[in-house]
Amino acid sequence: MPTLDLTGSAIPTVAEVLTKLGADPKTGLSPADLQERLNKYGPNALAEKKKSQLSAFLAYFWGPIPWMIEAAALMALIVRDWGDFTIIASLLLFNALLGFWEEHEASNALDALKSSLALKARALRGGKWEQVDAQTLVPGDIIRLYLGDVVPADCKLIQGDYISIDQSALTGESLPVTKKSGEDAYSGSVVKQGEMVAVVTATGGSTFFGRTAKLVAGAGNVSHFQRAVMKIGNFLIILALVLVVILVASRLFDMRGHYDRAVLLRLAEIVLILLVA
């Protein structure tokens, strides 16, 4: 989604923001302007990427390291080492359940954030105040905030004495914050006192709320440290496979067609040890 850059070396004034947004606090946006900006910025909503619970859970059994552990479990079955098989399978299942639970908790936190978004807003369109669907708001829209309203998008306050806003869900501040003309109000915060007019500066995923939601949604993503650990793990996997190939090849060469079942089982146990290690 395109973003509107209002940052700079100094905090922009109300007049500068209105000019940059092409907003008129007396008439608001025309239908043509509204449609053009909707096409450019998209709806004031967070993009959702849902996947099934089953596919999310099965994903933890797919990958180089899970494959090695699964191969070790298979080798334990072949040599009928039930103790090792139980331990390996239990660890594999525990790792999958733990990862799935963490991802599920992150998804629940994101849903809780989304549930606090405003559904309706009062916007100045074509010189008239209207109650509109909050998803139709675009940068440059003039909106009015009342007591009890959920702020529908990031905005700069432009008219009125002051409002008191509860933004604890976004910033963790326990007490409401007083905002005056020229200050910013964030999507998802709640008006506790006062009434003001504001101009929308960011919508959807470009809002402070949207960026927070993206961080929550990415809680299960692989970090730099995890990538480093995975590289080490992949190197050890390759090393183990090379050792297994060398060991099996050398033993088969020594036997030269005279295969001993006991020796083969012992060889399988050694391979199992290498895979688990």
PDB file of C-alpha atoms in Angstrom:
ATOM      1  CA  MET A   1       0.000   0.000   0.000  1.00  0.00           C
ATOM      2  CA  PRO A   2       1.433   3.468  -0.839  1.00  0.00           C
ATOM      3  CA  THR A   3       2.274   5.667   2.123  1.00  0.00           C
ATOM      4  CA  LEU A   4       2.067   9.398   2.528  1.00  0.00           C
ATOM      5  CA  ASP A   5       5.345  10.790   3.877  1.00  0.00           C
ATOM      6  CA  LEU A   6       4.682  13.569   6.357  1.00  0.00           C
ATOM      7  CA  THR A   7       7.990  13.165   8.151  1.00  0.00           C
ATOM      8  CA  GLY A   8      10.873  15.568   8.032  1.00  0.00           C
ATOM      9  CA  SER A   9      13.424  17.405  10.124  1.00  0.00           C
ATOM     10  CA  ALA A  10      10.605  19.281  11.908  1.00  0.00           C
ATOM     11  CA  ILE A  11       7.042  18.400  12.885  1.00  0.00           C
ATOM     12  CA  PRO A  12       4.770  19.727  10.101  1.00  0.00           C
ATOM     13  CA  THR A  13       2.218  22.370  11.036  1.00  0.00           C
ATOM     14  CA  VAL A  14      -1.526  22.002  10.453  1.00  0.00           C
ATOM     15  CA  ALA A  15      -1.327  24.286   7.406  1.00  0.00           C
ATOM     16  CA  GLU A  16       1.561  22.278   5.931  1.00  0.00           C
ATOM     17  CA  VAL A  17      -0.272  18.981   6.434  1.00  0.00           C
ATOM     18  CA  LEU A  18      -3.469  20.322   4.848  1.00  0.00           C
ATOM     19  CA  THR A  19      -1.493  21.631   1.876  1.00  0.00           C
ATOM     20  CA  LYS A  20       0.443  18.407   1.402  1.00  0.00           C
ATOM     21  CA  LEU A  21      -2.729  16.332   1.611  1.00  0.00           C
ATOM     22  CA  GLY A  22      -4.710  18.691  -0.612  1.00  0.00           C
ATOM     23  CA  ALA A  23      -7.393  18.810   2.087  1.00  0.00           C
ATOM     24  CA  ASP A  24     -10.027  21.520   2.552  1.00  0.00           C
ATOM     25  CA  PRO A  25     -11.333  21.746   6.154  1.00  0.00           C
ATOM     26  CA  LYS A  26     -14.432  23.630   4.942  1.00  0.00           C
ATOM     27  CA  THR A  27     -15.734  21.249   2.269  1.00  0.00           C
ATOM     28  CA  GLY A  28     -13.793  18.017   2.664  1.00  0.00           C
ATOM     29  CA  LEU A  29     -13.210  15.704  -0.287  1.00  0.00           C
ATOM     30  CA  SER A  30     -15.359  15.577  -3.389  1.00  0.00           C
ATOM     31  CA  PRO A  31     -16.664  12.194  -4.653  1.00  0.00           C
ATOM     32  CA  ALA A  32     -14.081  12.285  -7.463  1.00  0.00           C
ATOM     33  CA  ASP A  33     -11.213  12.989  -5.033  1.00  0.00           C
ATOM     34  CA  LEU A  34     -12.442  10.231  -2.731  1.00  0.00           C
ATOM     35  CA  GLN A  35     -12.526   7.621  -5.496  1.00  0.00           C
ATOM     36  CA  GLU A  36      -9.111   8.652  -6.800  1.00  0.00           C
ATOM     37  CA  ARG A  37      -7.552   8.322  -3.344  1.00  0.00           C
ATOM     38  CA  LEU A  38      -9.296   5.018  -2.645  1.00  0.00           C
ATOM     39  CA  ASN A  39      -7.728   3.671  -5.829  1.00  0.00           C
ATOM     40  CA  LYS A  40      -4.325   5.010  -4.788  1.00  0.00           C
ATOM     41  CA  TYR A  41      -4.211   4.120  -1.076  1.00  0.00           C
ATOM     42  CA  GLY A  42      -6.720   1.289  -0.865  1.00  0.00           C
ATOM     43  CA  PRO A  43      -9.374   0.785   1.838  1.00  0.00           C
ATOM     44  CA  ASN A  44      -8.782   1.731   5.449  1.00  0.00           C
ATOM     45  CA  ALA A  45      -8.416  -1.891   6.558  1.00  0.00           C
ATOM     46  CA  LEU A  46      -5.711  -4.352   7.499  1.00  0.00           C
ATOM     47  CA  ALA A  47      -4.856  -7.042   4.974  1.00  0.00           C
ATOM     48  CA  GLU A  48      -5.590 -10.544   6.245  1.00  0.00           C
ATOM     49  CA  LYS A  49      -3.707 -13.702   5.324  1.00  0.00           C
ATOM     50  CA  LYS A  50      -5.444 -16.679   6.858  1.00  0.00           C
ATOM     51  CA  LYS A  51      -4.218 -20.263   6.625  1.00  0.00           C
ATOM     52  CA  SER A  52      -5.823 -23.392   7.991  1.00  0.00           C
ATOM     53  CA  GLN A  53      -4.918 -24.600  11.481  1.00  0.00           C
ATOM     54  CA  LEU A  54      -3.987 -28.013  10.073  1.00  0.00           C
ATOM     55  CA  SER A  55      -1.529 -26.645   7.502  1.00  0.00           C
ATOM     56  CA  ALA A  56       0.004 -24.368  10.151  1.00  0.00           C
ATOM     57  CA  PHE A  57       0.537 -27.359  12.459  1.00  0.00           C
ATOM     58  CA  LEU A  58       1.890 -29.685   9.739  1.00  0.00           C
ATOM     59  CA  ALA A  59       4.400 -27.001   8.679  1.00  0.00           C
ATOM     60  CA  TYR A  60       6.381 -27.759  11.849  1.00  0.00           C
ATOM     61  CA  PHE A  61       7.085 -31.261  10.507  1.00  0.00           C
ATOM     62  CA  TRP A  62       8.525 -29.901   7.253  1.00  0.00           C
ATOM     63  CA  GLY A  63      12.092 -28.694   6.825  1.00  0.00           C
ATOM     64  CA  PRO A  64      15.695 -29.939   6.974  1.00  0.00           C
ATOM     65  CA  ILE A  65      15.882 -30.349  10.758  1.00  0.00           C
ATOM     66  CA  PRO A  66      12.435 -32.016  11.135  1.00  0.00           C
ATOM     67  CA  TRP A  67      13.373 -34.339   8.250  1.00  0.00           C
ATOM     68  CA  MET A  68      16.520 -35.435  10.084  1.00  0.00           C
ATOM     69  CA  ILE A  69      14.584 -36.075  13.281  1.00  0.00           C
ATOM     70  CA  GLU A  70      11.930 -37.993  11.349  1.00  0.00           C
ATOM     71  CA  ALA A  71      14.681 -40.031   9.653  1.00  0.00           C
ATOM     72  CA  ALA A  72      16.112 -40.824  13.081  1.00  0.00           C
ATOM     73  CA  ALA A  73      12.668 -41.960  14.259  1.00  0.00           C
ATOM     74  CA  LEU A  74      12.374 -44.162  11.157  1.00  0.00           C
ATOM     75  CA  MET A  75      15.784 -45.712  11.831  1.00  0.00           C
ATOM     76  CA  ALA A  76      14.729 -46.404  15.410  1.00  0.00           C
ATOM     77  CA  LEU A  77      11.691 -48.247  14.037  1.00  0.00           C
ATOM     78  CA  ILE A  78      13.853 -50.273  11.650  1.00  0.00           C
ATOM     79  CA  VAL A  79      16.153 -51.477  14.449  1.00  0.00           C
ATOM     80  CA  ARG A  80      13.127 -51.833  16.765  1.00  0.00           C
ATOM     81  CA  ASP A  81      14.595 -49.535  19.388  1.00  0.00           C
ATOM     82  CA  TRP A  82      11.240 -48.574  20.915  1.00  0.00           C
ATOM     83  CA  GLY A  83      12.768 -46.463  23.674  1.00  0.00           C
ATOM     84  CA  ASP A  84      14.665 -44.202  21.264  1.00  0.00           C
ATOM     85  CA  PHE A  85      11.671 -44.060  18.925  1.00  0.00           C
ATOM     86  CA  THR A  86       9.382 -42.918  21.743  1.00  0.00           C
ATOM     87  CA  ILE A  87      11.817 -40.231  22.888  1.00  0.00           C
ATOM     88  CA  ILE A  88      12.503 -38.926  19.364  1.00  0.00           C
ATOM     89  CA  ALA A  89       8.824 -38.901  18.361  1.00  0.00           C
ATOM     90  CA  SER A  90       7.855 -37.195  21.633  1.00  0.00           C
ATOM     91  CA  LEU A  91      10.453 -34.440  21.141  1.00  0.00           C
ATOM     92  CA  LEU A  92       9.325 -33.915  17.541  1.00  0.00           C
ATOM     93  CA  LEU A  93       5.677 -33.656  18.584  1.00  0.00           C
ATOM     94  CA  PHE A  94       6.482 -31.375  21.542  1.00  0.00           C
ATOM     95  CA  ASN A  95       8.436 -28.984  19.299  1.00  0.00           C
ATOM     96  CA  ALA A  96       5.540 -28.855  16.804  1.00  0.00           C
ATOM     97  CA  LEU A  97       2.941 -28.260  19.529  1.00  0.00           C
ATOM     98  CA  LEU A  98       5.033 -25.504  21.150  1.00  0.00           C
ATOM     99  CA  GLY A  99       5.628 -23.688  17.855  1.00  0.00           C
ATOM    100  CA  PHE A 100       1.967 -24.008  16.859  1.00  0.00           C
ATOM    101  CA  TRP A 101       0.812 -22.657  20.237  1.00  0.00           C
ATOM    102  CA  GLU A 102       3.117 -19.612  19.973  1.00  0.00           C
ATOM    103  CA  GLU A 103       1.851 -18.877  16.448  1.00  0.00           C
ATOM    104  CA  HIS A 104      -1.756 -19.293  17.606  1.00  0.00           C
ATOM    105  CA  GLU A 105      -1.218 -16.843  20.490  1.00  0.00           C
ATOM    106  CA  ALA A 106       0.272 -14.267  18.103  1.00  0.00           C
ATOM    107  CA  SER A 107      -2.757 -14.684  15.818  1.00  0.00           C
ATOM    108  CA  ASN A 108      -5.146 -14.185  18.755  1.00  0.00           C
ATOM    109  CA  ALA A 109      -3.300 -11.012  19.777  1.00  0.00           C
ATOM    110  CA  LEU A 110      -3.641  -9.675  16.228  1.00  0.00           C
ATOM    111  CA  ASP A 111      -7.371 -10.465  16.174  1.00  0.00           C
ATOM    112  CA  ALA A 112      -7.773  -8.639  19.501  1.00  0.00           C
ATOM    113  CA  LEU A 113      -6.088  -5.573  18.006  1.00  0.00           C
ATOM    114  CA  LYS A 114      -8.314  -5.674  14.915  1.00  0.00           C
ATOM    115  CA  SER A 115     -11.472  -5.960  17.020  1.00  0.00           C
ATOM    116  CA  SER A 116     -10.799  -2.518  18.508  1.00  0.00           C
ATOM    117  CA  LEU A 117     -10.905  -0.731  15.140  1.00  0.00           C
ATOM    118  CA  ALA A 118     -13.712   1.735  14.426  1.00  0.00           C
ATOM    119  CA  LEU A 119     -16.514   0.616  12.104  1.00  0.00           C
ATOM    120  CA  LYS A 120     -18.034   4.065  11.417  1.00  0.00           C
ATOM    121  CA  ALA A 121     -16.737   7.625  11.207  1.00  0.00           C
ATOM    122  CA  ARG A 122     -18.088  11.154  10.723  1.00  0.00           C
ATOM    123  CA  ALA A 123     -16.512  12.654   7.620  1.00  0.00           C
ATOM    124  CA  LEU A 124     -16.935  15.929   5.743  1.00  0.00           C
ATOM    125  CA  ARG A 125     -17.729  15.004   2.146  1.00  0.00           C
ATOM    126  CA  GLY A 126     -18.742  17.579  -0.456  1.00  0.00           C
ATOM    127  CA  GLY A 127     -19.396  20.214   2.220  1.00  0.00           C
ATOM    128  CA  LYS A 128     -21.702  17.962   4.306  1.00  0.00           C
ATOM    129  CA  TRP A 129     -21.012  15.928   7.420  1.00  0.00           C
ATOM    130  CA  GLU A 130     -21.872  12.270   6.871  1.00  0.00           C
ATOM    131  CA  GLN A 131     -21.600   9.052   8.857  1.00  0.00           C
ATOM    132  CA  VAL A 132     -19.523   6.770   6.647  1.00  0.00           C
ATOM    133  CA  ASP A 133     -17.960   3.334   6.747  1.00  0.00           C
ATOM    134  CA  ALA A 134     -14.520   3.734   8.345  1.00  0.00           C
ATOM    135  CA  GLN A 135     -13.018   1.545   5.604  1.00  0.00           C
ATOM    136  CA  THR A 136     -13.769   4.279   3.039  1.00  0.00           C
ATOM    137  CA  LEU A 137     -11.590   6.880   4.785  1.00  0.00           C
ATOM    138  CA  VAL A 138      -8.556   8.103   2.850  1.00  0.00           C
ATOM    139  CA  PRO A 139      -5.670  10.493   3.568  1.00  0.00           C
ATOM    140  CA  GLY A 140      -7.058  14.037   3.290  1.00  0.00           C
ATOM    141  CA  ASP A 141     -10.500  13.189   4.686  1.00  0.00           C
ATOM    142  CA  ILE A 142     -11.796  15.653   7.288  1.00  0.00           C
ATOM    143  CA  ILE A 143     -13.315  13.821  10.267  1.00  0.00           C
ATOM    144  CA  ARG A 144     -14.920  14.804  13.575  1.00  0.00           C
ATOM    145  CA  LEU A 145     -14.082  13.027  16.827  1.00  0.00           C
ATOM    146  CA  TYR A 146     -16.547  12.896  19.738  1.00  0.00           C
ATOM    147  CA  LEU A 147     -16.537  11.504  23.265  1.00  0.00           C
ATOM    148  CA  GLY A 148     -16.559   7.696  23.113  1.00  0.00           C
ATOM    149  CA  ASP A 149     -15.386   7.469  19.496  1.00  0.00           C
ATOM    150  CA  VAL A 150     -12.679   5.059  18.404  1.00  0.00           C
ATOM    151  CA  VAL A 151     -10.245   7.047  16.245  1.00  0.00           C
ATOM    152  CA  PRO A 152     -10.788   5.490  12.777  1.00  0.00           C
ATOM    153  CA  ALA A 153      -7.412   6.372  11.213  1.00  0.00           C
ATOM    154  CA  ASP A 154      -4.195   8.214  11.998  1.00  0.00           C
ATOM    155  CA  CYS A 155      -4.979  11.914  11.896  1.00  0.00           C
ATOM    156  CA  LYS A 156      -3.762  15.396  12.810  1.00  0.00           C
ATOM    157  CA  LEU A 157      -6.063  17.489  14.994  1.00  0.00           C
ATOM    158  CA  ILE A 158      -6.874  20.794  13.291  1.00  0.00           C
ATOM    159  CA  GLN A 159      -9.880  22.416  15.042  1.00  0.00           C
ATOM    160  CA  GLY A 160     -11.250  22.489  18.588  1.00  0.00           C
ATOM    161  CA  ASP A 161      -9.979  23.073  22.109  1.00  0.00           C
ATOM    162  CA  TYR A 162      -8.690  19.635  23.083  1.00  0.00           C
ATOM    163  CA  ILE A 163      -9.541  15.947  23.406  1.00  0.00           C
ATOM    164  CA  SER A 164      -8.424  13.368  25.941  1.00  0.00           C
ATOM    165  CA  ILE A 165      -7.449  10.065  24.298  1.00  0.00           C
ATOM    166  CA  ASP A 166      -6.894   6.594  25.738  1.00  0.00           C
ATOM    167  CA  GLN A 167      -4.143   5.033  23.632  1.00  0.00           C
ATOM    168  CA  SER A 168      -3.115   2.344  26.132  1.00  0.00           C
ATOM    169  CA  ALA A 169      -3.780  -0.448  23.611  1.00  0.00           C
ATOM    170  CA  LEU A 170      -1.111   1.068  21.340  1.00  0.00           C
ATOM    171  CA  THR A 171       1.469   2.634  23.639  1.00  0.00           C
ATOM    172  CA  GLY A 172       0.836   1.011  27.023  1.00  0.00           C
ATOM    173  CA  GLU A 173       0.188   4.367  28.715  1.00  0.00           C
ATOM    174  CA  SER A 174      -2.157   3.760  31.636  1.00  0.00           C
ATOM    175  CA  LEU A 175      -3.749   7.238  31.673  1.00  0.00           C
ATOM    176  CA  PRO A 176      -5.534   9.171  28.896  1.00  0.00           C
ATOM    177  CA  VAL A 177      -3.409  11.715  27.028  1.00  0.00           C
ATOM    178  CA  THR A 178      -4.579  15.267  26.303  1.00  0.00           C
ATOM    179  CA  LYS A 179      -4.212  16.304  22.659  1.00  0.00           C
ATOM    180  CA  LYS A 180      -4.567  19.780  21.154  1.00  0.00           C
ATOM    181  CA  SER A 181      -4.608  21.265  17.667  1.00  0.00           C
ATOM    182  CA  GLY A 182      -1.475  20.319  15.727  1.00  0.00           C
ATOM    183  CA  GLU A 183      -0.984  17.016  17.540  1.00  0.00           C
ATOM    184  CA  ASP A 184      -1.585  13.511  16.204  1.00  0.00           C
ATOM    185  CA  ALA A 185      -4.212  10.932  17.162  1.00  0.00           C
ATOM    186  CA  TYR A 186      -3.732   7.274  16.285  1.00  0.00           C
ATOM    187  CA  SER A 187      -6.126   4.732  14.845  1.00  0.00           C
ATOM    188  CA  GLY A 188      -7.561   2.425  17.516  1.00  0.00           C
ATOM    189  CA  SER A 189      -7.294   4.914  20.397  1.00  0.00           C
ATOM    190  CA  VAL A 190     -10.469   6.013  22.210  1.00  0.00           C
ATOM    191  CA  VAL A 191     -11.724   9.569  22.834  1.00  0.00           C
ATOM    192  CA  LYS A 192     -12.426   9.947  26.568  1.00  0.00           C
ATOM    193  CA  GLN A 193     -13.205  13.666  26.666  1.00  0.00           C
ATOM    194  CA  GLY A 194     -13.724  16.598  24.302  1.00  0.00           C
ATOM    195  CA  GLU A 195     -14.513  17.063  20.628  1.00  0.00           C
ATOM    196  CA  MET A 196     -12.241  18.043  17.720  1.00  0.00           C
ATOM    197  CA  VAL A 197     -11.967  18.072  13.949  1.00  0.00           C
ATOM    198  CA  ALA A 198      -9.022  16.264  12.348  1.00  0.00           C
ATOM    199  CA  VAL A 199      -7.543  15.480   8.943  1.00  0.00           C
ATOM    200  CA  VAL A 200      -6.697  11.854   8.120  1.00  0.00           C
ATOM    201  CA  THR A 201      -2.969  11.377   7.471  1.00  0.00           C
ATOM    202  CA  ALA A 202      -2.654   7.578   7.156  1.00  0.00           C
ATOM    203  CA  THR A 203      -4.983   4.618   6.703  1.00  0.00           C
ATOM    204  CA  GLY A 204      -4.905   0.812   6.778  1.00  0.00           C
ATOM    205  CA  GLY A 205      -1.509  -0.811   7.121  1.00  0.00           C
ATOM    206  CA  SER A 206       0.256   2.582   6.987  1.00  0.00           C
ATOM    207  CA  THR A 207      -1.158   3.661  10.369  1.00  0.00           C
ATOM    208  CA  PHE A 208       0.644   3.292  13.682  1.00  0.00           C
ATOM    209  CA  PHE A 209      -1.947   0.634  14.500  1.00  0.00           C
ATOM    210  CA  GLY A 210      -1.296  -1.148  11.198  1.00  0.00           C
ATOM    211  CA  ARG A 211       2.452  -1.231  11.766  1.00  0.00           C
ATOM    212  CA  THR A 212       1.863  -2.602  15.272  1.00  0.00           C
ATOM    213  CA  ALA A 213      -0.396  -5.302  13.833  1.00  0.00           C
ATOM    214  CA  LYS A 214       2.313  -6.249  11.326  1.00  0.00           C
ATOM    215  CA  LEU A 215       4.815  -6.645  14.164  1.00  0.00           C
ATOM    216  CA  VAL A 216       2.379  -8.882  16.045  1.00  0.00           C
ATOM    217  CA  ALA A 217       1.654 -10.907  12.915  1.00  0.00           C
ATOM    218  CA  GLY A 218       5.389 -11.323  12.363  1.00  0.00           C
ATOM    219  CA  ALA A 219       6.003 -12.583  15.893  1.00  0.00           C
ATOM    220  CA  GLY A 220       6.474 -16.104  14.533  1.00  0.00           C
ATOM    221  CA  ASN A 221       8.834 -15.040  11.729  1.00  0.00           C
ATOM    222  CA  VAL A 222      12.416 -16.240  11.775  1.00  0.00           C
ATOM    223  CA  SER A 223      14.776 -13.791  13.488  1.00  0.00           C
ATOM    224  CA  HIS A 224      18.403 -13.125  12.505  1.00  0.00           C
ATOM    225  CA  PHE A 225      19.582 -15.249  15.445  1.00  0.00           C
ATOM    226  CA  GLN A 226      17.285 -18.102  14.416  1.00  0.00           C
ATOM    227  CA  ARG A 227      18.582 -17.921  10.848  1.00  0.00           C
ATOM    228  CA  ALA A 228      22.143 -18.177  12.163  1.00  0.00           C
ATOM    229  CA  VAL A 229      21.206 -21.200  14.281  1.00  0.00           C
ATOM    230  CA  MET A 230      19.491 -22.805  11.269  1.00  0.00           C
ATOM    231  CA  LYS A 231      22.632 -22.314   9.164  1.00  0.00           C
ATOM    232  CA  ILE A 232      24.680 -24.071  11.827  1.00  0.00           C
ATOM    233  CA  GLY A 233      22.049 -26.808  12.004  1.00  0.00           C
ATOM    234  CA  ASN A 234      22.089 -27.265   8.225  1.00  0.00           C
ATOM    235  CA  PHE A 235      25.884 -27.530   8.272  1.00  0.00           C
ATOM    236  CA  LEU A 236      25.737 -30.207  10.982  1.00  0.00           C
ATOM    237  CA  ILE A 237      23.054 -32.072   9.015  1.00  0.00           C
ATOM    238  CA  ILE A 238      25.247 -32.135   5.902  1.00  0.00           C
ATOM    239  CA  LEU A 239      28.222 -33.239   8.003  1.00  0.00           C
ATOM    240  CA  ALA A 240      26.162 -36.053   9.572  1.00  0.00           C
ATOM    241  CA  LEU A 241      24.959 -37.230   6.153  1.00  0.00           C
ATOM    242  CA  VAL A 242      28.514 -37.259   4.801  1.00  0.00           C
ATOM    243  CA  LEU A 243      29.684 -39.298   7.802  1.00  0.00           C
ATOM    244  CA  VAL A 244      26.775 -41.716   7.347  1.00  0.00           C
ATOM    245  CA  VAL A 245      27.613 -42.227   3.662  1.00  0.00           C
ATOM    246  CA  ILE A 246      31.306 -42.771   4.429  1.00  0.00           C
ATOM    247  CA  LEU A 247      30.530 -45.168   7.281  1.00  0.00           C
ATOM    248  CA  VAL A 248      28.002 -47.232   5.322  1.00  0.00           C
ATOM    249  CA  ALA A 249      30.202 -47.363   2.224  1.00  0.00           C
ATOM    250  CA  SER A 250      33.262 -48.468   4.198  1.00  0.00           C
ATOM    251  CA  ARG A 251      31.366 -51.167   6.088  1.00  0.00           C
ATOM    252  CA  LEU A 252      29.764 -52.537   2.925  1.00  0.00           C
ATOM    253  CA  PHE A 253      33.151 -52.549   1.217  1.00  0.00           C
ATOM    254  CA  ASP A 254      34.661 -54.518   4.120  1.00  0.00           C
ATOM    255  CA  MET A 255      31.844 -57.071   4.027  1.00  0.00           C
ATOM    256  CA  ARG A 256      32.148 -57.531   0.209  1.00  0.00           C
ATOM    257  CA  GLY A 257      28.920 -59.436  -0.226  1.00  0.00           C
ATOM    258  CA  HIS A 258      29.110 -61.403   3.037  1.00  0.00           C
ATOM    259  CA  TYR A 259      26.275 -59.651   4.822  1.00  0.00           C
ATOM    260  CA  ASP A 260      25.738 -60.290   8.504  1.00  0.00           C
ATOM    261  CA  ARG A 261      22.326 -59.290   9.892  1.00  0.00           C
ATOM    262  CA  ALA A 262      23.783 -58.464  13.307  1.00  0.00           C
ATOM    263  CA  VAL A 263      26.436 -56.244  11.737  1.00  0.00           C
ATOM    264  CA  LEU A 264      23.815 -54.471   9.607  1.00  0.00           C
ATOM    265  CA  LEU A 265      21.652 -53.816  12.663  1.00  0.00           C
ATOM    266  CA  ARG A 266      24.675 -52.456  14.510  1.00  0.00           C
ATOM    267  CA  LEU A 267      25.445 -50.236  11.526  1.00  0.00           C
ATOM    268  CA  ALA A 268      21.843 -48.976  11.542  1.00  0.00           C
ATOM    269  CA  GLU A 269      22.164 -48.143  15.248  1.00  0.00           C
ATOM    270  CA  ILE A 270      25.331 -46.129  14.570  1.00  0.00           C
ATOM    271  CA  VAL A 271      23.545 -44.266  11.768  1.00  0.00           C
ATOM    272  CA  LEU A 272      20.690 -43.555  14.195  1.00  0.00           C
ATOM    273  CA  ILE A 273      23.147 -42.125  16.731  1.00  0.00           C
ATOM    274  CA  LEU A 274      24.664 -39.851  14.082  1.00  0.00           C
ATOM    275  CA  LEU A 275      21.262 -38.612  12.934  1.00  0.00           C
ATOM    276  CA  VAL A 276      20.072 -37.860  16.469  1.00  0.00           C
ATOM    277  CA  ALA A 277      23.345 -36.155  17.355  1.00  0.00           C
TER     278      ALA A 277
END
